[in-house]
Amino acid sequence: MKHLSALILLAAATAFTASAQTVMKVKMTSGETTEIPVGKIENVTFGETSEPEQPEAGRPVDLGLSVLWADRNVGATSEFDPGIECGWGDPMGEKTSNDLDDYPCPLPPENISGTEYDIARAKWGAPWRMPTWEEVYELESKVSAASGYAYGTHYLKAMAENGNEIYFPCETEYQGKYWSGTLHEKHTTDAYVLYACPYQARFVNSHNSSDDTDHARRCVKFMVRPVMDKITVSTGTAEDITANSAQLVGTVEDTGQGVEVGFLYGTSQNLIKEGTRIEAGSSRGEFNIVIGNLAEGTTYYYCAYVEMGKDFYIYGETESFVPLHIYNIGDFYPSEQNRKGIVFYTEDGGRHGKVVSISKNAFPWFDAADIRHDCWNLYEGSENALVESDMAEWCKSFGSEWYIPARGELITLNDVIGIVNKTMSDNYDISEYDGYYDEIYWSSSQYTLTSAWAVCISENEAGVPLHKGGWYGGLEKTQINWVVAMKKF
């Protein structure tokens, strides 16, 4: 702070020569006067005072408990540094009095955790806070402990079942005490404490102690070990999936303020080691982000996360999706440039469906009427096992995934034949590809041992099927009818 009086004194002092009796007198705001021999002063500069740099907040550690515990104390620069020792309810850790009314007031609240009186919240910011008495008891009850000595400090190490551990520095080998944020329920002059005892290599389970180790007068100076609430994050179902992009969705518990969230994604299920991390900003609920440059047909894994501290994350469940092209009825398959067929049926928003071949041919169902076949499925031609025949051989020429359609699949094609035929007429010379007009087509579904189901596919000039729902009947297998191939995607 600049002091005008000090500046005037300095000006007066410099008017004298440096002699034994020449001094600069500085009167402090406290009322004290300091005398400095002018001969010992090289120069005087004035400037704004700056606050000493505060140690950074600690890192949260998951001990498998209801809250995350910090890896160090408030004011500490390392795990073994005791940090600030303060009275209960002193948010800046600067009070030195023994007056209970100062900690923090004559009628203190029952719990100061996360309030204006919480030194963890004041020094480290939200979501850090002092632990409640219940959280202290949970720690005492559910972790194992080991004692040690390092960097000139006795400590008690808390070891969780999940393999994580943190250190509690202690004042002596016999004790280290930490404030909770909870006022004692009977003795309001006191507040509950966490009692670490390196000598006995244990946390003194204060709930079961017969002495008064579980509480202390509020003016006593103890250490503080912050905690933060665990935040629940869940991974949602990917949306708007295309051949090379998708929208990832997650939800984070609303804590009343935004938290940093994001996703891990990649083609390996080991996302933490091999996944790509992408930040989605700050959220108080549902969040999402679109990722691109994906490989069509490849399985991608992803999970939502919330960032709890530097290099510390809580992850949601791992989910997966496959980037696929979105098809509409009448589209070429697999693409406009590579025409293998035309889409006539879709599901799952166009990601899956069925395709009919662009070309067709004419064959008998089979040339020996007495041959038995296992072809009784009326709705899934891929389930019908055709024996060797000209029709079956022709279908194989399209690839192993193609098949002769069942009766029900031909009926489905008939009901959208106007759309399919328009795609063909818009893109081909109709003399070469004459479409599916008023023709009878073999299905792969048997009617009897000597006959099979055939379906008439037709439309009028307006592109409307003449027989909505299909006209079909059983015909002798030796008859020659049109045949098309189909494929699922």
XYZ file of C-alpha atoms in Angstrom:
489
model
C 0.000 0.000 0.000
C 1.244 3.508 -0.735
C 1.664 5.785 2.291
C 1.787 9.542 1.680
C 3.276 10.161 5.132
C 6.160 7.858 4.368
C 6.844 9.726 1.122
C 7.000 13.092 2.944
C 9.348 11.679 5.563
C 11.572 10.286 2.864
C 11.765 13.659 1.145
C 12.704 15.314 4.404
C 15.267 12.688 5.212
C 17.085 13.044 1.910
C 17.636 16.786 2.627
C 20.158 15.863 5.259
C 23.620 14.467 4.753
C 24.248 10.956 5.878
C 25.255 11.453 9.484
C 24.887 9.382 12.622
C 21.871 11.321 13.878
C 20.047 11.359 10.511
C 17.314 8.721 10.398
C 14.146 8.106 8.446
C 11.184 7.604 10.724
C 8.324 5.526 9.358
C 5.072 5.435 11.278
C 3.157 2.220 10.635
C -0.631 1.935 10.516
C -0.386 -0.087 13.722
C 0.938 3.006 15.522
C 4.509 1.783 15.818
C 7.360 3.992 14.572
C 10.377 2.465 12.869
C 13.682 4.382 12.566
C 16.075 3.543 9.739
C 19.526 5.266 9.457
C 19.576 7.129 6.146
C 23.155 6.059 5.518
C 22.000 2.471 5.241
C 19.334 3.231 2.656
C 20.400 2.778 -0.970
C 17.016 3.602 -2.495
C 13.328 3.452 -1.666
C 10.632 2.387 -4.114
C 6.877 2.292 -3.694
C 4.496 -0.244 -5.248
C 1.373 -2.231 -4.650
C 1.814 -5.144 -2.279
C 0.924 -8.549 -3.717
C -0.599 -11.514 -1.983
C 1.777 -14.448 -1.505
C 1.149 -17.200 -4.050
C -1.097 -19.900 -2.676
C -0.294 -23.589 -3.108
C -2.368 -25.264 -5.786
C -5.380 -27.370 -4.927
C -4.763 -31.054 -4.422
C -5.760 -33.962 -6.609
C -8.893 -35.999 -5.832
C -8.366 -39.671 -5.044
C -11.065 -42.337 -5.200
C -10.827 -44.538 -2.103
C -14.027 -46.365 -2.946
C -15.981 -44.194 -0.494
C -18.961 -41.894 -0.905
C -16.695 -38.880 -1.565
C -13.310 -38.255 -3.158
C -10.514 -37.324 -0.742
C -7.750 -34.856 -1.603
C -4.178 -36.132 -1.769
C -2.910 -33.296 0.436
C -3.928 -30.764 3.074
C -5.141 -27.217 2.595
C -2.090 -24.980 2.179
C 0.241 -27.924 1.573
C 2.745 -28.087 -1.273
C 3.109 -31.874 -1.084
C 1.466 -34.966 0.378
C 3.704 -34.784 3.460
C 3.363 -31.044 4.106
C 0.974 -30.335 7.040
C -0.173 -27.131 5.347
C -2.316 -24.624 7.239
C -3.318 -25.308 10.827
C -6.320 -23.245 11.779
C -9.292 -22.954 14.063
C -12.691 -24.342 13.099
C -14.617 -21.981 10.845
C -11.652 -19.728 9.983
C -11.908 -19.576 6.172
C -8.589 -17.811 5.663
C -6.647 -19.691 8.351
C -5.275 -16.476 9.860
C -7.001 -16.121 13.241
C -4.790 -16.504 16.320
C -7.183 -15.780 19.169
C -8.549 -18.337 21.601
C -11.956 -16.676 21.742
C -14.587 -19.236 20.683
C -16.767 -16.438 19.318
C -14.190 -16.007 16.548
C -14.662 -19.610 15.300
C -16.614 -18.607 13.397
C -19.229 -16.773 15.499
C -21.012 -16.969 18.870
C -23.770 -19.220 17.477
C -22.029 -21.378 14.870
C -23.954 -23.465 12.314
C -24.207 -27.217 12.760
C -22.221 -27.823 9.594
C -19.811 -25.454 7.831
C -18.848 -27.854 5.019
C -19.168 -25.999 1.719
C -20.209 -22.713 3.414
C -18.544 -19.309 3.714
C -16.740 -20.600 6.833
C -15.137 -23.550 5.034
C -11.387 -23.024 4.521
C -11.236 -25.798 1.896
C -13.862 -24.016 -0.194
C -12.231 -20.610 0.385
C -8.710 -21.727 -0.517
C -9.354 -24.318 -3.219
C -12.756 -23.332 -4.548
C -15.747 -25.484 -5.405
C -16.355 -28.407 -5.418
C -13.783 -28.835 -2.625
C -15.063 -28.666 0.955
C -14.356 -29.900 4.472
C -15.543 -33.457 5.187
C -18.628 -33.974 7.321
C -18.500 -36.082 10.456
C -20.206 -38.972 8.649
C -17.561 -38.884 5.915
C -14.780 -38.869 8.494
C -16.317 -41.906 10.162
C -16.636 -43.654 6.789
C -12.914 -43.123 6.177
C -11.957 -44.375 9.624
C -14.120 -47.454 9.228
C -13.427 -48.562 5.665
C -9.734 -48.061 4.957
C -6.706 -49.799 6.404
C -3.737 -47.799 7.649
C 0.050 -47.953 7.912
C 2.436 -45.512 9.583
C 5.696 -44.095 8.334
C 8.164 -41.237 8.418
C 9.247 -39.194 5.404
C 10.620 -35.722 4.739
C 10.815 -35.019 8.451
C 7.156 -35.829 9.009
C 5.337 -38.688 10.691
C 2.373 -39.823 8.632
C -0.492 -42.278 8.486
C -1.218 -43.839 5.108
C -4.847 -44.628 4.283
C -5.088 -47.645 1.964
C -8.332 -48.433 0.126
C -9.544 -51.797 -1.152
C -9.330 -50.520 -4.727
C -5.560 -50.048 -4.361
C -5.549 -46.251 -4.031
C -3.913 -44.553 -1.064
C -3.321 -41.113 0.467
C -1.065 -39.791 3.241
C -2.058 -37.869 6.363
C 0.913 -35.953 7.861
C 0.827 -35.773 11.646
C 2.179 -33.321 14.213
C 3.894 -36.118 16.154
C 4.214 -39.860 15.969
C 1.260 -40.069 18.342
C -1.313 -37.932 16.636
C -2.435 -35.852 13.734
C -5.807 -34.159 13.966
C -7.983 -32.813 11.194
C -11.124 -30.747 11.378
C -14.421 -32.016 10.066
C -17.080 -29.505 9.079
C -19.538 -30.727 11.711
C -20.260 -29.083 15.043
C -20.409 -31.438 18.033
C -24.015 -32.413 18.653
C -23.823 -31.963 22.447
C -20.850 -29.724 23.133
C -21.268 -26.764 20.795
C -17.970 -25.352 22.036
C -16.394 -28.186 20.062
C -16.387 -29.669 16.560
C -15.672 -33.212 15.398
C -12.199 -34.205 14.246
C -10.413 -36.932 12.327
C -7.766 -38.499 14.558
C -4.776 -40.168 12.897
C -2.375 -42.087 15.146
C 0.904 -43.195 13.493
C 2.115 -44.794 16.732
C -0.771 -47.269 16.634
C -0.847 -47.353 12.806
C -4.553 -46.659 12.732
C -7.253 -44.060 12.584
C -8.831 -43.825 15.996
C -12.411 -44.851 15.362
C -13.884 -41.999 17.296
C -17.434 -43.361 17.344
C -16.251 -46.256 19.467
C -13.773 -44.426 21.703
C -14.502 -43.968 25.380
C -12.475 -40.751 25.626
C -13.004 -37.410 23.931
C -10.774 -37.992 20.903
C -13.597 -37.329 18.468
C -13.933 -33.605 19.144
C -11.987 -30.509 20.214
C -12.603 -26.860 21.075
C -13.218 -24.784 18.000
C -10.311 -22.418 18.666
C -7.691 -25.188 18.563
C -5.495 -25.191 15.471
C -5.743 -28.372 13.369
C -5.094 -29.368 9.773
C -7.797 -29.689 7.113
C -8.087 -32.417 4.479
C -10.661 -31.485 1.789
C -13.101 -33.778 0.015
C -15.372 -33.395 -2.986
C -18.618 -35.103 -3.871
C -18.528 -37.849 -6.446
C -20.387 -36.772 -9.541
C -22.390 -39.362 -11.435
C -21.846 -39.414 -15.181
C -23.598 -41.751 -17.604
C -23.043 -42.551 -21.267
C -26.036 -42.233 -23.554
C -26.923 -43.844 -26.870
C -25.147 -42.377 -29.889
C -27.469 -40.413 -32.174
C -27.527 -39.174 -35.775
C -25.169 -41.916 -36.914
C -24.057 -41.656 -40.535
C -21.380 -43.375 -42.587
C -18.648 -41.146 -41.156
C -20.057 -39.236 -38.181
C -22.097 -39.618 -34.998
C -23.324 -37.558 -32.082
C -22.129 -38.835 -28.694
C -24.447 -38.211 -25.757
C -23.791 -38.152 -22.018
C -25.428 -36.929 -18.819
C -23.743 -35.535 -15.711
C -25.366 -35.078 -12.320
C -26.493 -31.499 -11.743
C -24.399 -30.195 -8.854
C -25.676 -26.651 -9.141
C -22.706 -25.489 -11.162
C -21.119 -26.542 -14.414
C -18.409 -29.193 -14.499
C -15.987 -29.996 -17.299
C -17.144 -32.995 -19.330
C -16.203 -34.877 -22.471
C -15.866 -38.267 -24.144
C -13.316 -40.936 -24.875
C -13.804 -42.797 -28.147
C -11.945 -45.155 -30.425
C -11.913 -48.569 -32.072
C -10.361 -50.258 -29.006
C -12.367 -51.150 -25.911
C -9.393 -50.015 -23.810
C -10.453 -46.392 -24.053
C -8.411 -45.016 -21.143
C -5.138 -46.116 -22.750
C -5.965 -45.981 -26.442
C -9.018 -43.745 -26.833
C -9.168 -40.215 -28.173
C -10.194 -37.636 -25.563
C -12.513 -34.891 -26.757
C -13.761 -32.091 -24.494
C -17.423 -31.109 -24.525
C -17.211 -27.983 -22.358
C -19.042 -27.325 -19.106
C -22.373 -28.958 -18.317
C -24.997 -29.312 -15.608
C -26.961 -32.120 -17.258
C -27.064 -33.639 -20.728
C -24.180 -32.889 -23.065
C -23.203 -34.039 -26.537
C -20.652 -33.593 -29.270
C -20.417 -34.655 -32.917
C -17.373 -36.655 -34.035
C -16.413 -37.149 -37.667
C -13.913 -38.812 -39.997
C -15.154 -42.244 -38.950
C -14.656 -45.422 -40.947
C -17.926 -46.848 -42.224
C -18.726 -50.323 -40.910
C -16.156 -50.118 -38.080
C -17.238 -50.620 -34.460
C -16.461 -47.575 -32.293
C -16.466 -47.582 -28.490
C -17.075 -44.484 -26.380
C -17.775 -43.332 -22.834
C -18.665 -40.019 -21.213
C -16.470 -38.537 -18.488
C -16.399 -35.692 -15.994
C -13.104 -34.042 -15.076
C -12.748 -33.879 -11.294
C -9.254 -32.429 -11.171
C -5.986 -32.304 -13.037
C -5.610 -35.629 -14.863
C -8.431 -37.144 -12.787
C -11.656 -38.284 -14.413
C -14.787 -40.229 -13.564
C -16.070 -42.305 -16.470
C -19.514 -43.510 -17.495
C -20.343 -46.852 -19.046
C -18.706 -47.890 -22.313
C -21.092 -48.040 -25.267
C -20.548 -48.740 -28.954
C -21.932 -47.939 -32.393
C -21.149 -48.653 -36.032
C -21.077 -45.776 -38.549
C -23.395 -46.746 -41.395
C -24.791 -44.999 -44.426
C -28.384 -43.805 -44.048
C -30.473 -45.184 -46.905
C -33.906 -44.272 -48.193
C -36.182 -46.479 -50.271
C -35.186 -46.042 -53.892
C -31.484 -45.330 -53.191
C -28.789 -47.224 -55.031
C -26.814 -49.655 -52.911
C -24.063 -49.431 -51.772
C -23.664 -46.057 -53.501
C -24.591 -43.997 -56.527
C -21.158 -44.739 -57.957
C -21.212 -48.464 -57.189
C -24.683 -49.713 -58.087
C -25.296 -53.271 -56.900
C -29.001 -52.910 -56.176
C -31.852 -50.655 -55.097
C -33.081 -50.253 -51.509
C -36.730 -51.303 -51.114
C -36.985 -51.735 -47.339
C -35.339 -49.905 -44.391
C -35.278 -50.099 -40.612
C -33.310 -48.478 -37.779
C -33.606 -45.094 -39.447
C -32.198 -46.310 -42.749
C -29.082 -47.935 -41.329
C -30.342 -51.409 -42.122
C -32.702 -52.853 -44.674
C -32.932 -54.905 -47.857
C -31.846 -54.447 -51.445
C -33.203 -55.898 -54.695
C -30.912 -56.590 -57.641
C -31.031 -54.230 -60.592
C -30.984 -57.089 -63.050
C -33.414 -60.010 -63.283
C -33.560 -63.308 -65.157
C -36.061 -66.053 -65.989
C -35.804 -69.654 -64.770
C -37.917 -72.604 -63.692
C -38.030 -72.950 -59.930
C -36.501 -76.397 -60.417
C -36.547 -78.773 -63.365
C -37.307 -81.903 -61.354
C -40.626 -81.543 -59.573
C -40.125 -84.466 -57.208
C -36.947 -83.116 -55.512
C -37.498 -82.171 -51.879
C -36.241 -78.796 -50.572
C -36.064 -77.191 -47.130
C -37.647 -73.944 -48.306
C -40.754 -73.373 -46.230
C -39.965 -69.906 -44.820
C -42.454 -67.378 -46.217
C -40.751 -64.197 -44.924
C -36.958 -64.650 -44.923
C -35.505 -65.937 -48.141
C -32.059 -66.165 -46.561
C -33.447 -69.018 -44.438
C -34.532 -71.094 -47.408
C -31.967 -73.702 -48.480
C -32.233 -74.054 -52.243
C -30.457 -77.023 -53.816
C -28.343 -76.630 -56.931
C -30.382 -75.174 -59.785
C -30.033 -72.608 -62.538
C -31.932 -70.094 -60.378
C -29.658 -70.727 -57.387
C -26.485 -70.537 -59.504
C -27.581 -67.226 -61.018
C -28.178 -65.791 -57.539
C -24.689 -66.862 -56.376
C -23.155 -64.711 -59.103
C -24.097 -61.617 -57.051
C -22.135 -62.791 -54.006
C -22.489 -65.040 -50.998
C -24.789 -62.634 -49.104
C -27.412 -62.528 -51.876
C -30.398 -64.880 -51.932
C -33.694 -65.575 -53.709
C -36.427 -63.657 -51.816
C -39.197 -65.325 -49.852
C -42.841 -64.713 -50.705
C -43.219 -61.982 -48.054
C -40.165 -60.090 -49.324
C -41.555 -59.967 -52.847
C -44.848 -58.625 -51.457
C -42.890 -55.873 -49.642
C -41.129 -55.026 -52.925
C -44.493 -54.885 -54.725
C -45.831 -52.323 -52.260
C -43.020 -49.829 -53.086
C -42.501 -50.835 -56.720
C -43.354 -47.344 -57.974
C -40.354 -45.853 -56.114
C -37.998 -48.624 -57.203
C -39.091 -48.424 -60.839
C -38.680 -44.630 -60.862
C -35.064 -45.020 -59.752
C -34.511 -47.445 -62.608
C -36.291 -45.355 -65.263
C -34.468 -42.176 -64.159
C -31.080 -43.821 -64.479
C -31.277 -46.491 -67.192
C -32.379 -46.976 -70.762
C -35.757 -48.600 -70.205
C -35.163 -50.899 -73.161
C -32.301 -52.463 -71.258
C -33.758 -52.305 -67.735
C -37.485 -52.544 -68.163
C -38.327 -52.537 -64.498
C -40.697 -54.831 -62.631
C -43.956 -54.306 -64.493
C -46.839 -56.763 -64.524
C -44.607 -59.765 -64.160
C -44.702 -62.909 -62.066
C -41.657 -63.632 -59.934
C -40.577 -66.820 -58.244
C -40.085 -66.738 -54.520
C -37.821 -69.199 -52.711
C -40.783 -70.376 -50.620
C -42.253 -73.791 -51.397
C -46.018 -74.203 -51.678
C -46.045 -77.991 -51.939
C -43.415 -80.564 -52.838
C -44.104 -79.917 -56.516
C -45.048 -76.229 -56.468
C -43.683 -72.920 -55.120
C -45.089 -69.504 -54.288
C -45.011 -66.892 -57.029
C -45.861 -63.179 -56.656
C -47.182 -60.790 -59.296
C -45.457 -57.398 -59.108
C -47.270 -54.615 -60.942
C -48.094 -50.904 -60.886
C -50.318 -48.511 -62.798
C -49.233 -45.413 -64.691
C -49.247 -43.399 -61.466
C -46.708 -45.765 -59.914
C -49.253 -47.290 -57.541
C -49.194 -51.095 -57.062
C -52.116 -52.753 -58.806
C -52.262 -55.370 -56.088
C -51.502 -53.704 -52.747
C -50.361 -56.450 -50.431
C -49.441 -58.560 -53.449
C -51.094 -61.164 -55.614
C -49.566 -64.554 -55.060
C -50.264 -68.196 -55.617
C -48.679 -71.611 -55.973
C -47.281 -72.596 -59.376
C -45.650 -75.764 -60.641
C -41.881 -75.637 -60.100
C -41.146 -76.455 -63.730
C -42.733 -73.219 -64.997
C -40.422 -70.399 -66.086
C -40.898 -67.085 -64.257
C -38.819 -64.011 -63.488
C -36.262 -64.149 -60.683
C -34.542 -61.350 -58.728
C -31.892 -61.506 -56.005
C -31.978 -59.725 -52.640
C -29.518 -58.824 -49.925
C -29.703 -57.528 -46.347
C -27.596 -54.624 -45.095
